[in-house]
XYZ file of C-alpha atoms in Angstrom:
616
model
C -57.025 62.319 -36.421
C -55.448 64.421 -33.676
C -56.028 63.423 -30.062
C -57.907 65.753 -27.693
C -54.697 66.978 -25.995
C -53.195 68.107 -29.347
C -56.395 69.776 -30.362
C -56.506 71.769 -27.107
C -52.842 72.884 -27.583
C -53.369 73.785 -31.235
C -56.519 75.834 -30.426
C -55.017 77.924 -27.551
C -53.784 81.174 -29.093
C -52.028 82.202 -25.803
C -49.674 79.245 -25.906
C -49.329 79.411 -29.650
C -48.291 83.061 -29.650
C -45.133 82.423 -27.717
C -44.158 79.205 -29.592
C -44.657 81.050 -32.872
C -42.626 83.864 -31.459
C -39.696 81.565 -30.524
C -39.840 79.790 -33.790
C -39.568 83.140 -35.621
C -36.656 84.287 -33.492
C -34.843 80.910 -33.808
C -35.614 80.919 -37.601
C -37.349 77.536 -37.586
C -40.504 76.280 -39.279
C -43.613 77.746 -37.743
C -45.565 74.582 -38.637
C -43.361 72.508 -36.305
C -44.345 74.280 -33.089
C -46.412 71.432 -31.784
C -43.875 68.695 -32.642
C -41.728 67.116 -29.862
C -39.078 69.521 -28.540
C -35.280 69.140 -29.002
C -32.466 71.304 -27.737
C -28.969 71.818 -26.325
C -27.944 72.442 -22.754
C -24.546 73.360 -21.170
C -22.845 73.775 -17.908
C -21.642 77.292 -16.827
C -19.548 78.635 -14.009
C -16.864 81.121 -13.118
C -13.613 79.404 -14.088
C -11.682 78.251 -17.106
C -13.464 74.882 -16.939
C -16.513 76.420 -18.486
C -15.110 79.056 -20.926
C -15.389 76.708 -23.930
C -18.919 75.487 -23.321
C -20.952 78.302 -24.772
C -19.224 78.283 -28.095
C -19.815 74.589 -28.500
C -23.481 74.896 -27.368
C -24.103 77.651 -29.962
C -22.395 75.544 -32.657
C -24.423 72.475 -31.935
C -27.584 74.578 -31.727
C -26.983 76.123 -35.090
C -26.148 72.854 -36.782
C -29.243 71.340 -35.153
C -31.309 74.271 -36.536
C -30.147 73.543 -40.043
C -31.165 69.864 -39.776
C -34.688 70.534 -38.575
C -37.441 70.688 -41.095
C -40.210 68.721 -42.910
C -38.146 67.143 -45.761
C -37.750 63.325 -45.656
C -34.218 63.425 -44.168
C -34.848 66.321 -41.715
C -35.426 66.054 -37.968
C -39.120 66.850 -37.551
C -38.996 68.516 -34.082
C -39.534 71.841 -32.383
C -36.131 73.573 -31.516
C -35.918 75.230 -28.117
C -33.323 77.776 -27.134
C -30.184 76.629 -25.298
C -30.262 76.420 -21.535
C -27.402 76.504 -19.020
C -26.833 75.256 -15.508
C -24.748 77.048 -12.968
C -21.914 75.847 -10.626
C -18.870 77.033 -8.882
C -15.208 76.173 -9.569
C -13.592 73.717 -7.248
C -10.079 74.916 -8.009
C -10.811 78.546 -6.994
C -12.522 77.570 -3.778
C -10.478 74.841 -2.259
C -9.440 75.741 1.213
C -12.254 78.290 1.540
C -15.677 78.079 3.189
C -17.255 78.535 -0.237
C -15.975 75.072 -0.991
C -19.144 73.815 0.782
C -21.094 74.742 -2.388
C -19.030 72.536 -4.717
C -20.842 69.178 -4.247
C -24.044 71.087 -3.758
C -23.551 72.277 -7.289
C -24.134 68.797 -8.474
C -27.636 68.942 -6.839
C -28.380 72.454 -8.197
C -27.467 71.307 -11.684
C -29.808 68.382 -11.292
C -32.639 70.588 -10.087
C -32.061 73.219 -12.779
C -31.916 70.830 -15.585
C -34.838 68.824 -14.287
C -36.846 72.089 -14.467
C -35.802 72.632 -18.028
C -36.217 69.075 -19.342
C -39.465 68.400 -17.705
C -41.174 71.706 -18.146
C -40.003 72.064 -21.709
C -40.931 68.391 -22.349
C -37.690 67.769 -24.258
C -37.757 64.563 -26.353
C -34.147 64.978 -27.485
C -31.249 66.663 -25.604
C -27.592 67.251 -26.319
C -25.625 68.255 -23.212
C -22.161 69.900 -23.220
C -20.642 69.349 -19.762
C -17.655 70.801 -17.895
C -15.851 70.728 -14.462
C -16.458 68.072 -11.787
C -20.008 68.157 -10.431
C -22.274 69.561 -13.143
C -21.697 66.645 -15.525
C -23.001 64.214 -12.851
C -25.945 66.508 -11.985
C -26.649 66.758 -15.732
C -26.645 63.003 -16.189
C -28.761 62.513 -13.108
C -31.470 64.830 -14.431
C -31.244 63.161 -17.845
C -31.741 59.768 -16.198
C -34.707 61.003 -14.197
C -36.285 62.571 -17.291
C -35.510 59.421 -19.306
C -35.962 60.736 -22.803
C -33.425 60.412 -25.596
C -30.249 62.365 -24.713
C -26.517 62.340 -25.386
C -23.513 64.026 -23.617
C -20.302 65.590 -24.940
C -17.364 66.571 -22.678
C -16.229 70.194 -23.238
C -12.740 68.777 -22.956
C -9.661 69.066 -20.715
C -7.296 72.080 -20.565
C -3.864 71.631 -22.055
C -0.944 71.562 -19.569
C 1.079 74.649 -18.827
C 4.855 74.724 -19.212
C 7.346 75.735 -16.430
C 9.373 78.529 -18.148
C 12.455 77.496 -16.023
C 12.363 73.693 -16.201
C 10.174 73.217 -19.306
C 8.215 70.624 -17.408
C 4.419 70.403 -17.791
C 2.354 72.013 -15.151
C -1.301 71.860 -13.956
C -3.395 73.185 -11.146
C -1.947 70.596 -8.715
C 1.517 71.913 -9.359
C 0.312 75.219 -7.973
C -1.415 73.734 -4.945
C 1.673 71.622 -3.985
C 3.844 74.757 -3.592
C 1.337 76.592 -1.557
C 3.394 76.212 1.596
C 6.590 77.618 -0.015
C 7.992 80.941 1.248
C 9.207 81.787 -2.266
C 6.503 84.236 -3.242
C 8.024 84.812 -6.718
C 7.987 81.111 -7.450
C 4.428 80.760 -6.283
C 3.322 83.589 -8.576
C 5.216 82.313 -11.547
C 3.842 78.808 -11.203
C 0.332 80.113 -10.639
C 0.586 82.195 -13.836
C 2.050 79.342 -15.982
C -0.029 76.352 -14.652
C -3.334 76.990 -16.421
C -2.681 79.001 -19.605
C -5.714 78.037 -21.704
C -9.254 76.855 -21.082
C -10.962 73.516 -20.315
C -11.423 71.420 -17.308
C -8.634 70.043 -15.148
C -6.260 68.009 -17.394
C -5.019 65.238 -15.108
C -6.859 62.075 -14.123
C -8.640 64.026 -11.480
C -12.393 63.983 -10.905
C -13.326 65.635 -14.205
C -11.569 63.127 -16.433
C -12.466 60.188 -14.152
C -16.122 61.018 -14.626
C -15.882 61.834 -18.249
C -14.327 58.443 -18.840
C -17.031 57.003 -16.610
C -19.822 58.691 -18.591
C -18.231 57.416 -21.822
C -17.973 53.837 -20.621
C -21.402 53.831 -19.094
C -22.555 54.634 -22.592
C -23.907 58.246 -22.568
C -20.940 59.929 -24.302
C -19.226 58.692 -27.537
C -15.808 57.369 -26.399
C -13.838 59.365 -28.982
C -15.210 62.595 -27.601
C -13.789 62.109 -24.043
C -10.124 62.905 -24.306
C -9.546 65.658 -26.922
C -8.754 69.028 -25.305
C -11.338 71.786 -25.101
C -9.770 73.783 -27.931
C -9.551 70.786 -30.321
C -11.160 71.809 -33.644
C -12.995 68.499 -33.743
C -15.259 69.765 -30.958
C -16.656 72.458 -33.264
C -16.040 70.996 -36.806
C -16.770 67.259 -36.415
C -18.402 66.247 -33.138
C -21.604 68.470 -33.354
C -22.931 66.741 -36.479
C -22.015 63.369 -35.127
C -23.984 64.150 -31.855
C -27.013 65.212 -33.790
C -26.880 62.067 -35.925
C -26.570 59.843 -32.892
C -29.406 61.677 -31.058
C -31.682 61.500 -34.109
C -31.122 57.693 -34.135
C -31.946 57.537 -30.441
C -35.159 59.452 -30.935
C -36.255 57.330 -33.914
C -35.466 54.102 -32.126
C -36.712 55.405 -28.742
C -33.386 54.600 -27.066
C -33.594 56.117 -23.579
C -30.917 56.836 -20.985
C -32.103 54.087 -18.709
C -31.711 51.658 -21.577
C -28.039 52.595 -21.634
C -27.255 53.241 -17.880
C -27.736 49.795 -16.432
C -26.233 47.644 -13.704
C -23.748 46.245 -16.158
C -22.735 49.531 -17.735
C -22.201 51.121 -14.264
C -20.071 48.141 -13.235
C -18.026 48.474 -16.492
C -17.538 52.180 -15.622
C -16.402 51.434 -12.013
C -13.861 48.835 -13.335
C -12.462 51.424 -15.764
C -12.292 53.977 -12.886
C -10.065 51.540 -10.942
C -7.919 50.989 -14.075
C -7.164 54.732 -14.408
C -6.403 55.321 -10.716
C -9.467 57.536 -10.762
C -10.768 60.083 -8.254
C -12.297 58.932 -4.975
C -15.311 61.128 -5.878
C -16.421 58.394 -8.253
C -17.767 56.602 -5.170
C -20.029 59.548 -4.454
C -21.121 60.052 -8.067
C -21.641 56.406 -9.025
C -24.250 55.821 -6.326
C -25.957 59.026 -7.256
C -26.147 58.056 -10.890
C -27.374 54.630 -9.945
C -30.130 56.206 -7.918
C -31.185 58.479 -10.826
C -31.194 55.337 -13.052
C -33.747 53.676 -10.660
C -31.608 51.413 -8.487
C -32.539 51.440 -4.747
C -29.256 50.291 -3.237
C -25.821 50.704 -4.858
C -24.282 48.112 -2.542
C -26.950 45.529 -3.128
C -27.909 46.267 -6.750
C -24.634 47.390 -8.380
C -21.454 46.369 -6.541
C -20.693 45.419 -2.900
C -17.625 46.755 -1.094
C -16.159 43.217 -1.039
C -16.489 42.773 -4.755
C -15.190 46.324 -5.324
C -12.062 45.605 -3.292
C -11.557 42.168 -4.855
C -11.637 43.619 -8.307
C -9.350 46.470 -7.374
C -6.909 44.427 -5.414
C -6.813 41.145 -7.318
C -8.053 41.757 -10.891
C -7.921 45.281 -12.189
C -4.507 46.999 -12.644
C -3.738 50.665 -13.242
C -3.174 51.256 -16.998
C -2.191 54.885 -17.221
C 0.810 56.976 -16.037
C -1.353 59.983 -15.325
C -1.366 62.932 -12.976
C -1.746 63.311 -10.114
C 0.098 60.153 -9.177
C 1.973 59.852 -12.557
C 3.446 62.046 -15.201
C 1.031 62.640 -18.066
C -2.262 64.524 -18.791
C -5.435 63.605 -20.618
C -4.095 65.456 -23.599
C -1.202 62.948 -23.678
C -3.702 60.130 -23.455
C -5.560 61.668 -26.432
C -2.327 61.872 -28.372
C -1.878 58.135 -27.809
C -5.263 57.280 -29.136
C -7.673 58.306 -26.373
C -9.523 56.356 -23.699
C -10.711 53.852 -26.291
C -7.168 52.458 -26.317
C -7.315 51.057 -22.735
C -11.073 50.311 -22.959
C -10.416 47.962 -25.912
C -7.631 46.325 -23.974
C -9.881 45.793 -20.933
C -12.565 44.392 -23.301
C -10.090 42.011 -25.045
C -8.926 40.675 -21.799
C -12.438 39.950 -20.532
C -12.659 42.535 -17.805
C -15.554 44.511 -19.316
C -18.986 43.411 -20.527
C -19.044 44.478 -24.177
C -22.749 43.847 -24.645
C -23.984 47.036 -23.012
C -25.813 49.556 -25.161
C -24.307 53.041 -25.841
C -25.640 56.350 -27.166
C -24.222 55.635 -30.642
C -26.782 52.849 -31.048
C -23.922 50.243 -30.824
C -22.891 47.995 -28.006
C -19.768 49.015 -26.144
C -17.778 46.429 -28.028
C -19.180 47.444 -31.378
C -18.373 51.127 -30.740
C -14.828 50.233 -29.823
C -14.426 47.959 -32.870
C -15.619 50.777 -35.164
C -13.103 53.247 -33.608
C -10.336 50.665 -34.093
C -7.939 52.076 -31.479
C -4.284 51.374 -31.640
C -2.325 49.294 -29.125
C -1.205 50.786 -25.794
C 2.089 52.666 -26.316
C 3.562 51.267 -22.987
C 4.654 54.753 -21.832
C 1.443 56.734 -21.249
C -1.078 53.956 -21.633
C 0.015 50.484 -20.484
C -1.427 47.078 -21.483
C -3.332 44.906 -18.960
C -0.667 42.218 -19.123
C 2.177 44.764 -18.344
C 0.377 47.429 -16.378
C 1.625 50.583 -14.812
C 0.674 49.463 -11.366
C -0.339 45.898 -10.434
C -3.480 46.702 -8.494
C -6.375 49.055 -9.095
C -6.270 52.650 -7.778
C -9.059 52.625 -5.348
C -9.930 50.805 -2.039
C -12.998 50.883 0.212
C -12.439 50.488 3.910
C -14.561 49.178 6.875
C -13.539 48.860 10.515
C -14.731 50.464 13.689
C -14.319 53.988 12.202
C -16.121 53.070 9.014
C -19.051 50.676 9.828
C -20.855 51.874 6.683
C -17.843 50.731 4.618
C -17.869 54.111 3.038
C -14.247 55.166 3.570
C -12.171 55.367 0.415
C -8.449 55.428 -0.233
C -6.909 56.288 -3.604
C -4.211 53.668 -3.366
C -2.683 54.756 -6.726
C -1.800 58.156 -5.131
C -0.235 56.797 -1.886
C 3.483 57.810 -1.758
C 4.515 55.937 1.450
C 3.539 54.811 4.906
C 2.003 51.423 4.264
C 4.577 48.998 5.571
C 3.306 45.574 4.640
C 0.031 47.274 3.770
C -0.422 48.734 7.276
C -0.117 52.195 8.719
C -0.080 52.780 12.436
C -0.204 56.363 13.632
C -1.456 58.778 16.229
C -4.577 60.912 15.869
C -4.223 64.690 15.453
C -7.774 66.103 15.714
C -9.133 69.147 13.797
C -12.780 70.077 14.019
C -13.045 71.629 10.645
C -10.581 72.104 7.712
C -9.888 75.800 8.539
C -8.144 74.906 11.819
C -5.958 72.448 9.919
C -4.995 75.025 7.237
C -4.133 77.492 9.901
C -1.882 75.075 11.594
C -0.222 73.972 8.330
C 0.423 77.642 7.485
C 1.577 78.830 10.855
C 2.905 75.729 12.720
C 4.030 73.210 10.064
C 6.725 71.870 12.385
C 4.104 70.707 14.816
C 3.338 67.685 12.606
C 5.301 64.520 13.323
C 6.088 61.343 11.473
C 3.114 58.918 11.482
C 0.578 61.489 12.527
C -2.921 60.722 11.358
C -4.655 64.008 10.823
C -8.393 63.684 11.542
C -10.586 66.417 10.043
C -14.183 66.066 11.018
C -17.528 67.843 10.932
C -16.938 68.405 7.115
C -19.340 65.674 5.896
C -22.559 66.197 3.921
C -24.511 67.330 6.960
C -21.544 68.756 8.946
C -20.035 71.008 6.310
C -22.690 71.241 5.192
C -21.804 70.171 1.686
C -18.832 67.784 2.141
C -16.072 70.185 0.932
C -13.071 68.670 -0.706
C -9.568 69.348 0.776
C -7.097 69.746 -2.158
C -5.471 72.661 -0.285
C -4.915 70.621 2.866
C -3.697 67.439 1.070
C -1.357 69.355 -1.134
C 0.312 71.156 1.734
C 0.634 67.840 3.639
C 2.137 66.181 0.577
C 4.723 68.909 0.246
C 5.454 68.844 3.940
C 6.018 65.059 3.848
C 8.308 65.332 0.777
C 10.413 68.097 2.279
C 10.809 66.427 5.683
C 10.749 62.781 4.528
C 8.020 61.894 6.943
C 4.570 60.271 6.613
C 1.526 62.245 7.694
C -1.953 60.701 6.852
C -5.228 62.460 6.716
C -8.755 60.997 7.262
C -11.976 62.902 7.032
C -15.717 62.702 6.812
C -15.303 65.173 4.034
C -13.858 64.407 0.670
C -10.847 64.963 -1.621
C -10.085 66.424 -4.984
C -9.209 63.974 -7.685
C -5.888 65.708 -7.648
C -5.101 64.778 -4.061
C -2.241 62.327 -3.366
C -0.839 60.825 -0.211
C -2.204 58.576 2.512
C -5.583 60.209 2.473
C -8.890 58.603 3.357
C -12.207 60.305 2.753
C -15.916 59.732 3.156
C -15.494 58.206 6.706
C -18.983 57.423 7.811
C -21.279 57.789 9.559
C -20.000 61.333 9.740
C -19.177 63.259 12.927
C -22.155 65.616 12.709
C -24.591 62.709 13.226
C -22.495 61.023 15.967
C -20.358 58.672 13.809
C -17.348 56.990 15.394
C -14.965 59.559 13.847
C -16.610 62.044 16.279
C -15.247 60.055 19.234
C -11.559 59.952 18.369
C -9.241 61.985 20.740
C -5.764 63.367 20.162
C -3.178 60.658 20.573
C -5.476 57.730 19.866
C -3.905 54.903 17.802
C -5.214 54.771 14.272
C -4.562 51.615 12.185
C -5.101 51.455 8.433
C -4.817 47.809 7.431
C -5.201 47.058 3.740
C -4.777 43.406 4.300
C -8.231 43.535 6.016
C -9.414 46.751 4.222
C -10.158 48.403 7.561
C -9.527 51.615 9.379
C -9.714 51.330 13.211
C -9.201 53.364 16.357
C -7.710 51.052 18.940
C -9.233 52.916 21.863
C -12.785 52.506 20.503
C -12.475 48.711 20.592
C -12.879 49.155 24.378
C -16.602 49.069 24.953
C -16.414 51.238 28.118
C -14.378 53.901 26.372
C -16.755 53.874 23.443
C -19.797 54.245 25.549
C -18.267 57.001 27.704
C -17.221 59.112 24.736
C -20.492 58.547 22.918
C -22.410 59.646 25.987
C -20.328 62.827 26.315
C -20.830 63.610 22.597
C -24.620 63.104 22.822
C -24.849 65.449 25.861
C -22.979 68.184 23.889
C -25.282 67.504 20.895
C -28.401 67.736 23.100
C -27.406 70.874 24.979
C -26.707 72.629 21.747
C -30.246 72.150 20.471
C -29.611 69.011 18.395
C -26.637 70.275 16.430
C -23.025 69.775 17.334
C -21.243 73.200 17.828
C -18.377 72.156 15.578
C -20.402 71.964 12.416
C -20.238 74.702 9.876
C -22.793 77.476 9.566
C -25.839 76.798 7.339
C -26.447 80.445 6.781
C -28.208 80.225 3.409
C -31.330 78.417 2.284
C -29.252 76.175 0.091
C -26.804 75.167 2.847
C -29.754 74.587 5.255
C -31.388 72.420 2.693
C -28.232 70.295 2.385
C -27.925 70.033 6.177
C -31.507 68.752 6.539
C -31.708 66.427 3.599
C -28.181 65.054 2.932
C -27.867 61.283 2.691
C -24.576 59.474 3.546
C -21.591 59.024 1.211
C -22.668 55.447 0.530
C -25.753 56.822 -1.153
C -23.955 59.642 -3.019
C -24.088 62.441 -0.344
C -26.939 64.190 -2.253
C -30.061 65.955 -1.126
C -33.099 63.778 -0.769
C -36.341 64.361 1.365
C -36.157 63.282 4.958
C -32.753 61.741 4.343
C -34.533 58.794 2.805
C -33.070 57.873 -0.581
C -35.687 58.888 -3.136
C -35.518 56.700 -6.288
C -37.495 57.714 -9.413
C -39.440 54.840 -10.800
C -37.445 52.051 -9.153
C -36.443 49.363 -11.626
C -36.000 45.610 -11.281
C -32.412 44.605 -11.167
C -31.345 42.463 -14.125
C -28.021 40.589 -13.744
C -26.498 39.575 -17.070
C -24.298 37.071 -15.271
C -21.161 38.619 -16.694
C -18.093 38.130 -14.387
C -14.849 39.947 -15.094
C -12.161 37.493 -15.884
C -9.156 37.264 -13.589
C -6.770 37.501 -16.464
C -4.326 39.920 -14.926
C -3.435 37.590 -12.058
C -3.739 34.354 -13.870
């Protein structure tokens, strides 16, 4: 006997008319229009990152259509048409004011997909994701919806080849010659760096987060590393995804059954081991929030534990761009991400009991894939790593009382004498002023300058733009002149950034954080022995109070907004300015700046502790 809700739906000809119409157009069974819905979604944007997505979505959709029906082995569900989210390209917009929309793209993806999943009532979803921010927004929406779903990476782009040197190229190669006066060279490298399609190919933010999503359990591990144009993505993976999703639906395996405290911790450890992007510490808290955890620091991993693992336990296992030589395609050629994940499991650094989208535990999935041993050239074993310590470090100190500041230690090329950098502050209120100076007055930078770029945080930007253009120019300047110039900001960096660069400094300048009180010539000390970043002058209570009072007066006389912040001249930017949370909570948009958590969950600690095998 049908329940009253079903009877009402069946008897309403207005609703039935459109569902019948869609079923006819999609060529599916008209008698399945009131069954639970299933469908495919994809990320779209205006760069090469997204060019391969639509073909994969269409392929999965058609294969899914052929497996839907009323026979015993069929999937008895209502098929809905594919839906796409929209985002911008980071690579095209770095160094421009439009870069403010990049991180916001994560939020827009979340909102757009939330509308589709919730309003369509999807009970099964396959998502094809690309670029940096949309995959995280996609997974966040999936976690909030919490019905069976699975993700596939669209895949990385293959490297370009320098026609003169025959060396591999990528987008970072182009950014790092931006300051050159050789216009012919710049054009040639730009033309040769990104010859195909797919998302950024190095261990930048895209591949950091795809590896993260695989380890956290929402993407089959063998689908992470193959390039976007790999035939497996059209010929093999679609049917596998449908089979995995069908199993999840039948067993009611939900995203929150997979994305747990332990799986997030696993993914963070792997991010350290690949020298991953600093953006992982914006995206991991956001994903934890969407999974129902109230406090990333209290519920998932504290800064002290993060630093202990990165400094004492977890080494870097890949020789990968931007700090190394190879791309994700090279990692795929050596067996894929499952190679180093198996090694991390075997040495006791990961919890293998976490559930994954394949229906297996992480350890079971890796065992089935049977990856080969690390080759020792692209992928290194834990016991003989590429670098002795993990690639990321969180910093506290008087400039970072939230302990939000992050350094990609794997990408530092110099300046840390005995793990300490001491320099003089060079202040820029906004990235555009820094870019103008780098372009027009590059000789004005001196050895041991610490460039401070502020009012570019989640509120200040608004949108927390990344600074690949700036960091690339500084890297080139330092290499050419053999000097050290650091950069710290309340904004963020591309996963392709290298050098002594520290992002997410918080509280941010726009809300009166200590970074707003630094003045030109102040002494800045970065001490990795203490994991702190300090301004010596701000240790003086009188100086701190005087500068703070002056800042508050400027803030007050300008109507409650500091004049150095960026324009919030669209509804979207204004929404970000008025609802952004700090980097420690993911720098997303949440009502009244209070961290909204959907259906908060009780924290369950498995008691698993990563073994200190590397240092033993």
